[in-house]
Amino acid sequence: MTITRRSLLLRAPLAAGIVAIGLPSIARSQAASVKIRYLASRGGISPHELADALGNFKGLGIEIENVGYSSGGPESLFALASGSVDLGSAATPAVINSIAGGNDFVAAYPSNGINRQVKSVFYVLEDSPIKSIAGIAGKTISVNTLGAHLDYTVREALHGVGLPPDAAKLVVVPGPQLEQTLRSRQVDVAGLGYWQATFAGQLVSNGGVRGVFNDTDVLGEIAGGFVVLRRDFIAANPDAARNFVEQSARAADWSRQNPDEARKLLADVLNKRGENGDLARYWTGFGLREKAAVTNRDVDFWVSILERDGRLPKGKLKAADILYRPGETKTN
């Protein structure tokens, strides 16, 4: 699969430890074999990847396959729309934009949440004159991709202090290069997403930086993004979809109850990918509610902002149109 930055941006409006227990044995025995292809995120892990590492999908006829890396949510959604993968993972505004653009997607479960422990932080060098959100006006901020969580967090942060949403300049920098570009002063601010806690931990550990603001300050405690499935995939594989979501949620719960063991598993996953497993010690968790529970606010908060900014027609979408409900196979 080849996805160029130019093609992604042009198509963004469209794209824009427990083993499985508690399920009836008949559900396991009757499950059809389903392969779910996905793109991984460098330095991080998703609940379904953790579920796979824990063996949660064994006996359920579910196989997940990593087919490469995604630089961010819009690229992941574009791959889902094109059929290159079977699931995407993106920030909530990107998911809403993609569905509004015509993709029949469903937000299956929240991939991460933001709270006081798990959050995206915008860092500057210790000697930077930037002391507040207002200070980022006219400055350069590195983000993993455009049109996703960090992009929209910056927009909302600027709006909150009465500044235009484009008052700061965003530049795309891959996660592994975020620290280097900040320390070499190629950017004024480095945005490290909640899913990039491993890179953020290393940055802070090396010293000489400080956080200016974080997304929890701006947005409150909320789902950061969603794992997304196609509605026709769910309709064709209802048991697999349900089991996939349930076991991913159980893995997230396990990680919260067993953080040290979860970090060890993350280290193994990173090492197997050829990444730096030592970074796993900085992982802060998924930030999800118990059972990866979702509320209407997780979606409607962003719907209202997109409507306010004229990016989404009023009344076009609401949480009920977007969130996965087991047993529902309707077409929008």
Short mmCIF file of C-alpha atoms in Angstrom, two decimals:
data_model
loop_
_atom_site.label_atom_id
_atom_site.label_comp_id
_atom_site.label_asym_id
_atom_site.label_seq_id
_atom_site.Cartn_x
_atom_site.Cartn_y
_atom_site.Cartn_z
CA MET A 1 0.00 0.00 0.00
CA THR A 2 1.39 3.38 -0.96
CA ILE A 3 -0.08 6.49 0.56
CA THR A 4 1.63 9.78 -0.20
CA ARG A 5 1.27 12.88 1.94
CA ARG A 6 -0.15 14.77 -1.03
CA SER A 7 -2.78 12.16 -1.84
CA LEU A 8 -3.74 11.93 1.82
CA LEU A 9 -4.29 15.66 2.17
CA LEU A 10 -6.21 15.85 -1.09
CA ARG A 11 -8.54 13.11 0.07
CA ALA A 12 -8.69 14.10 3.75
CA PRO A 13 -12.30 15.35 3.62
CA LEU A 14 -13.37 11.82 2.63
CA ALA A 15 -10.94 9.99 4.82
CA ALA A 16 -10.81 13.20 7.01
CA GLY A 17 -3.88 -10.65 31.12
CA ILE A 18 -6.69 -12.49 30.40
CA VAL A 19 -7.39 -15.14 27.94
CA ALA A 20 -10.86 -14.72 26.53
CA ILE A 21 -13.29 -15.74 29.23
CA GLY A 22 -16.88 -15.17 30.06
CA LEU A 23 -18.21 -15.78 26.55
CA PRO A 24 -20.40 -18.82 25.97
CA SER A 25 -18.48 -21.72 24.46
CA ILE A 26 -21.01 -21.86 21.61
CA ALA A 27 -20.09 -18.28 20.67
CA ARG A 28 -16.47 -19.29 20.39
CA SER A 29 -17.11 -22.48 18.47
CA GLN A 30 -19.46 -20.88 15.96
CA ALA A 31 -17.32 -17.81 15.27
CA ALA A 32 -16.28 -17.62 11.64
CA SER A 33 -12.61 -17.00 10.93
CA VAL A 34 -12.12 -13.30 10.25
CA LYS A 35 -8.84 -11.49 9.57
CA ILE A 36 -8.70 -7.83 10.56
CA ARG A 37 -5.87 -5.85 8.99
CA TYR A 38 -4.68 -2.64 10.65
CA LEU A 39 -1.94 -0.02 10.69
CA ALA A 40 0.12 0.39 13.84
CA SER A 41 1.33 3.62 15.45
CA ARG A 42 5.04 3.98 16.13
CA GLY A 43 5.93 3.91 19.80
CA GLY A 44 2.44 2.92 20.87
CA ILE A 45 -0.09 0.15 21.15
CA SER A 46 -3.85 -0.09 20.77
CA PRO A 47 -6.22 -2.10 22.98
CA HIS A 48 -6.81 -4.64 20.20
CA GLU A 49 -3.05 -5.16 19.82
CA LEU A 50 -2.80 -5.73 23.56
CA ALA A 51 -5.79 -8.09 23.41
CA ASP A 52 -4.00 -10.07 20.72
CA ALA A 53 -0.80 -10.22 22.78
CA LEU A 54 -2.83 -11.49 25.74
CA GLY A 55 -4.44 -14.20 23.64
CA ASN A 56 -7.93 -12.78 24.07
CA PHE A 57 -8.96 -13.56 20.50
CA LYS A 58 -8.02 -17.25 20.62
CA GLY A 59 -10.99 -19.48 19.97
CA LEU A 60 -13.06 -16.58 18.67
CA GLY A 61 -12.10 -16.89 15.03
CA ILE A 62 -10.45 -13.47 15.01
CA GLU A 63 -6.99 -12.81 13.62
CA ILE A 64 -5.51 -9.33 13.51
CA GLU A 65 -2.67 -8.49 11.16
CA ASN A 66 -0.35 -5.48 11.25
CA VAL A 67 0.22 -4.41 7.63
CA GLY A 68 2.36 -1.35 8.30
CA TYR A 69 2.42 1.98 10.07
CA SER A 70 0.14 4.99 9.97
CA SER A 71 1.45 8.52 10.47
CA GLY A 72 -1.92 9.52 11.91
CA GLY A 73 -5.68 9.13 11.93
CA PRO A 74 -6.53 10.64 8.51
CA GLU A 75 -4.10 8.26 6.81
CA SER A 76 -5.61 5.36 8.73
CA LEU A 77 -9.15 6.34 7.66
CA PHE A 78 -8.06 6.75 4.06
CA ALA A 79 -6.63 3.21 4.15
CA LEU A 80 -9.92 1.94 5.58
CA ALA A 81 -11.93 3.73 2.91
CA SER A 82 -9.73 2.29 0.17
CA GLY A 83 -10.02 -1.26 1.51
CA SER A 84 -6.32 -1.56 2.31
CA VAL A 85 -7.16 -2.30 5.97
CA ASP A 86 -10.22 -3.50 7.86
CA LEU A 87 -10.06 -1.04 10.74
CA GLY A 88 -8.94 2.53 11.18
CA SER A 89 -8.04 4.53 14.24
CA ALA A 90 -8.39 8.28 14.40
CA ALA A 91 -9.23 11.30 16.50
CA THR A 92 -12.94 11.91 16.95
CA PRO A 93 -13.14 15.03 14.72
CA ALA A 94 -11.40 13.15 11.90
CA VAL A 95 -13.87 10.27 12.28
CA ILE A 96 -16.82 12.68 12.18
CA ASN A 97 -15.45 14.45 9.12
CA SER A 98 -14.89 11.14 7.36
CA ILE A 99 -18.44 9.95 8.02
CA ALA A 100 -19.86 13.35 7.05
CA GLY A 101 -17.87 13.08 3.82
CA GLY A 102 -19.71 9.91 2.83
CA ASN A 103 -17.85 7.00 4.41
CA ASP A 104 -20.18 4.48 6.05
CA PHE A 105 -17.98 4.02 9.09
CA VAL A 106 -18.84 3.16 12.69
CA ALA A 107 -16.86 4.23 15.78
CA ALA A 108 -16.39 0.76 17.28
CA TYR A 109 -14.76 1.66 20.58
CA PRO A 110 -12.63 4.51 21.97
CA SER A 111 -8.97 3.78 21.35
CA ASN A 112 -7.79 6.15 24.07
CA GLY A 113 -9.15 8.67 26.48
CA ILE A 114 -7.65 11.80 27.96
CA ASN A 115 -7.69 12.56 31.68
CA ARG A 116 -5.28 13.78 34.33
CA GLN A 117 -2.98 10.80 33.86
CA VAL A 118 -3.22 10.26 30.09
CA LYS A 119 -3.00 13.38 27.96
CA SER A 120 -1.34 15.10 25.04
CA VAL A 121 1.19 17.73 26.08
CA PHE A 122 2.66 20.63 24.13
CA TYR A 123 6.30 21.08 25.14
CA VAL A 124 8.78 23.92 24.72
CA LEU A 125 12.44 24.23 25.64
CA GLU A 126 13.07 25.50 29.15
CA ASP A 127 14.33 28.88 27.92
CA SER A 128 11.41 29.45 25.55
CA PRO A 129 9.50 32.72 25.97
CA ILE A 130 6.22 30.84 25.47
CA LYS A 131 4.42 30.66 28.81
CA SER A 132 0.77 30.17 27.86
CA ILE A 133 -1.60 29.24 25.05
CA ALA A 134 -1.70 32.87 23.94
CA GLY A 135 2.06 32.67 23.47
CA ILE A 136 1.82 30.09 20.69
CA ALA A 137 0.36 32.64 18.26
CA GLY A 138 2.75 33.06 15.35
CA LYS A 139 4.85 30.09 16.49
CA THR A 140 5.59 26.77 14.84
CA ILE A 141 4.15 23.60 16.40
CA SER A 142 5.05 20.06 15.41
CA VAL A 143 2.22 17.51 15.20
CA ASN A 144 2.14 13.94 13.92
CA THR A 145 -0.36 14.75 11.16
CA LEU A 146 -2.80 17.42 10.05
CA GLY A 147 -6.55 17.17 10.48
CA ALA A 148 -6.36 15.01 13.61
CA HIS A 149 -6.35 15.29 17.41
CA LEU A 150 -3.40 17.62 17.98
CA ASP A 151 -4.48 19.86 15.11
CA TYR A 152 -8.00 20.25 16.53
CA THR A 153 -6.71 20.65 20.09
CA VAL A 154 -4.55 23.59 18.99
CA ARG A 155 -7.51 25.14 17.15
CA GLU A 156 -9.75 24.83 20.20
CA ALA A 157 -7.01 26.11 22.53
CA LEU A 158 -6.58 29.23 20.39
CA HIS A 159 -10.34 29.72 20.15
CA GLY A 160 -10.54 29.54 23.94
CA VAL A 161 -8.24 32.54 24.32
CA GLY A 162 -9.92 34.55 21.57
CA LEU A 163 -7.41 33.91 18.80
CA PRO A 164 -8.05 32.66 15.24
CA PRO A 165 -7.71 28.87 14.90
CA ASP A 166 -4.89 29.31 12.38
CA ALA A 167 -2.88 31.71 14.56
CA ALA A 168 -0.13 29.09 14.96
CA LYS A 169 1.66 27.23 12.19
CA LEU A 170 1.46 23.43 12.33
CA VAL A 171 4.15 21.28 10.74
CA VAL A 172 4.15 17.50 10.41
CA VAL A 173 6.93 15.64 12.24
CA PRO A 174 7.00 11.84 12.79
CA GLY A 175 6.97 10.73 16.43
CA PRO A 176 10.57 9.49 16.59
CA GLN A 177 11.84 12.90 15.35
CA LEU A 178 9.78 15.12 17.67
CA GLU A 179 12.48 15.52 20.30
CA GLN A 180 15.22 16.22 17.79
CA THR A 181 13.26 18.92 15.97
CA LEU A 182 12.38 20.68 19.23
CA ARG A 183 15.91 20.58 20.66
CA SER A 184 17.41 21.78 17.38
CA ARG A 185 14.89 24.66 17.45
CA GLN A 186 13.38 23.74 14.10
CA VAL A 187 10.01 24.19 15.84
CA ASP A 188 8.95 26.32 18.79
CA VAL A 189 6.57 23.79 20.31
CA ALA A 190 6.40 19.99 20.09
CA GLY A 191 2.98 18.42 20.40
CA LEU A 192 3.12 14.86 21.73
CA GLY A 193 -0.17 13.02 21.60
CA TYR A 194 -1.62 10.86 24.34
CA TRP A 195 -0.72 7.85 22.16
CA GLN A 196 2.91 9.03 22.07
CA ALA A 197 3.55 8.86 25.82
CA THR A 198 6.66 6.77 25.18
CA PHE A 199 8.25 9.57 23.16
CA ALA A 200 7.05 12.20 25.64
CA GLY A 201 8.53 10.27 28.56
CA GLN A 202 11.90 10.11 26.87
CA LEU A 203 11.77 13.82 26.05
CA VAL A 204 11.04 14.79 29.64
CA SER A 205 13.60 12.33 31.00
CA ASN A 206 16.32 13.97 28.92
CA GLY A 207 15.50 17.29 30.60
CA GLY A 208 15.46 20.90 29.53
CA VAL A 209 11.80 21.05 28.52
CA ARG A 210 8.47 22.04 30.07
CA GLY A 211 4.84 21.64 29.14
CA VAL A 212 2.85 24.74 28.24
CA PHE A 213 -0.62 23.18 28.04
CA ASN A 214 -2.30 19.83 27.50
CA ASP A 215 -5.43 18.60 25.79
CA THR A 216 -7.23 17.72 29.03
CA ASP A 217 -6.95 21.39 30.05
CA VAL A 218 -8.57 22.38 26.76
CA LEU A 219 -11.11 19.62 26.17
CA GLY A 220 -11.81 18.09 29.57
CA GLU A 221 -11.90 14.36 30.17
CA ILE A 222 -13.12 12.81 26.94
CA ALA A 223 -12.43 10.02 24.46
CA GLY A 224 -9.41 11.00 22.42
CA GLY A 225 -10.26 8.96 19.36
CA PHE A 226 -11.92 5.81 18.10
CA VAL A 227 -11.16 2.53 16.43
CA VAL A 228 -13.34 2.54 13.32
CA LEU A 229 -14.93 -0.28 11.34
CA ARG A 230 -16.93 -0.22 8.13
CA ARG A 231 -20.64 -0.74 8.64
CA ASP A 232 -20.75 -3.44 5.95
CA PHE A 233 -17.94 -5.29 7.75
CA ILE A 234 -19.99 -5.30 10.96
CA ALA A 235 -23.10 -6.44 9.09
CA ALA A 236 -21.17 -9.33 7.48
CA ASN A 237 -19.36 -10.31 10.70
CA PRO A 238 -21.58 -9.35 13.66
CA ASP A 239 -20.16 -11.91 16.11
CA ALA A 240 -16.56 -11.11 15.20
CA ALA A 241 -17.22 -7.37 15.53
CA ARG A 242 -18.83 -7.80 18.93
CA ASN A 243 -16.10 -10.13 20.21
CA PHE A 244 -13.40 -7.85 18.82
CA VAL A 245 -14.77 -4.84 20.70
CA GLU A 246 -15.47 -6.75 23.92
CA GLN A 247 -12.02 -8.33 24.09
CA SER A 248 -10.25 -5.08 23.21
CA ALA A 249 -12.13 -3.39 26.06
CA ARG A 250 -11.19 -6.20 28.44
CA ALA A 251 -7.54 -5.81 27.48
CA ALA A 252 -7.76 -2.09 28.26
CA ASP A 253 -9.23 -2.91 31.69
CA TRP A 254 -6.46 -5.44 32.29
CA SER A 255 -3.80 -2.86 31.46
CA ARG A 256 -5.24 -0.44 34.01
CA GLN A 257 -5.23 -3.15 36.68
CA ASN A 258 -1.79 -4.48 35.73
CA PRO A 259 0.25 -1.51 34.48
CA ASP A 260 3.68 -3.07 34.99
CA GLU A 261 2.75 -6.25 33.14
CA ALA A 262 1.18 -4.14 30.38
CA ARG A 263 4.42 -2.21 29.94
CA LYS A 264 6.31 -5.50 29.63
CA LEU A 265 3.94 -6.63 26.90
CA LEU A 266 4.28 -3.28 25.15
CA ALA A 267 8.07 -3.63 25.28
CA ASP A 268 7.76 -7.04 23.62
CA VAL A 269 5.47 -5.64 20.91
CA LEU A 270 7.82 -2.73 20.20
CA ASN A 271 10.86 -5.00 20.06
CA LYS A 272 9.12 -7.37 17.65
CA ARG A 273 8.37 -4.40 15.38
CA GLY A 274 12.04 -3.39 15.44
CA GLU A 275 11.35 -0.36 17.63
CA ASN A 276 12.88 0.60 20.96
CA GLY A 277 11.20 -1.54 23.62
CA ASP A 278 12.91 0.41 26.40
CA LEU A 279 10.49 3.27 25.76
CA ALA A 280 7.63 1.15 27.14
CA ARG A 281 8.53 2.23 30.67
CA TYR A 282 7.13 5.68 29.88
CA TRP A 283 3.74 4.39 28.72
CA THR A 284 0.90 5.93 30.74
CA GLY A 285 -1.99 3.68 29.67
CA PHE A 286 -5.06 4.08 27.50
CA GLY A 287 -6.96 6.55 29.68
CA LEU A 288 -10.22 4.70 29.02
CA ARG A 289 -13.20 4.27 31.29
CA GLU A 290 -14.05 0.80 32.56
CA LYS A 291 -15.09 -1.50 29.70
CA ALA A 292 -14.02 1.28 27.31
CA ALA A 293 -17.39 2.89 27.99
CA VAL A 294 -18.37 5.74 25.71
CA THR A 295 -20.71 8.67 26.29
CA ASN A 296 -22.59 10.80 23.80
CA ARG A 297 -20.43 13.77 24.85
CA ASP A 298 -17.36 11.99 23.47
CA VAL A 299 -18.83 12.58 20.01
CA ASP A 300 -21.33 15.41 20.41
CA PHE A 301 -18.69 17.72 21.91
CA TRP A 302 -16.80 17.62 18.62
CA VAL A 303 -19.96 17.71 16.51
CA SER A 304 -20.89 21.01 18.16
CA ILE A 305 -17.42 22.46 17.53
CA LEU A 306 -17.40 21.40 13.88
CA GLU A 307 -20.87 22.91 13.48
CA ARG A 308 -19.75 26.10 15.21
CA ASP A 309 -16.79 26.43 12.87
CA GLY A 310 -18.88 25.75 9.77
CA ARG A 311 -17.11 22.49 9.01
CA LEU A 312 -20.23 20.38 9.52
CA PRO A 313 -23.83 21.27 8.62
CA LYS A 314 -25.97 21.70 11.72
CA GLY A 315 -27.97 18.61 12.57
CA LYS A 316 -26.27 16.37 10.01
CA LEU A 317 -24.73 13.99 12.54
CA LYS A 318 -25.04 13.07 16.19
CA ALA A 319 -23.47 10.47 18.46
CA ALA A 320 -26.18 7.88 17.76
CA ASP A 321 -25.31 8.01 14.03
CA ILE A 322 -21.65 7.26 14.67
CA LEU A 323 -21.26 4.94 17.65
CA TYR A 324 -21.27 1.16 17.35
CA ARG A 325 -24.20 -0.62 18.97
CA PRO A 326 -23.95 -4.44 18.91
CA GLY A 327 -26.78 -5.95 16.92
CA GLU A 328 -27.38 -2.88 14.78
CA THR A 329 -26.51 -3.21 11.11
CA LYS A 330 -28.42 -0.25 9.68
CA THR A 331 -27.02 1.76 6.80
CA ASN A 332 -26.87 5.53 7.19
#
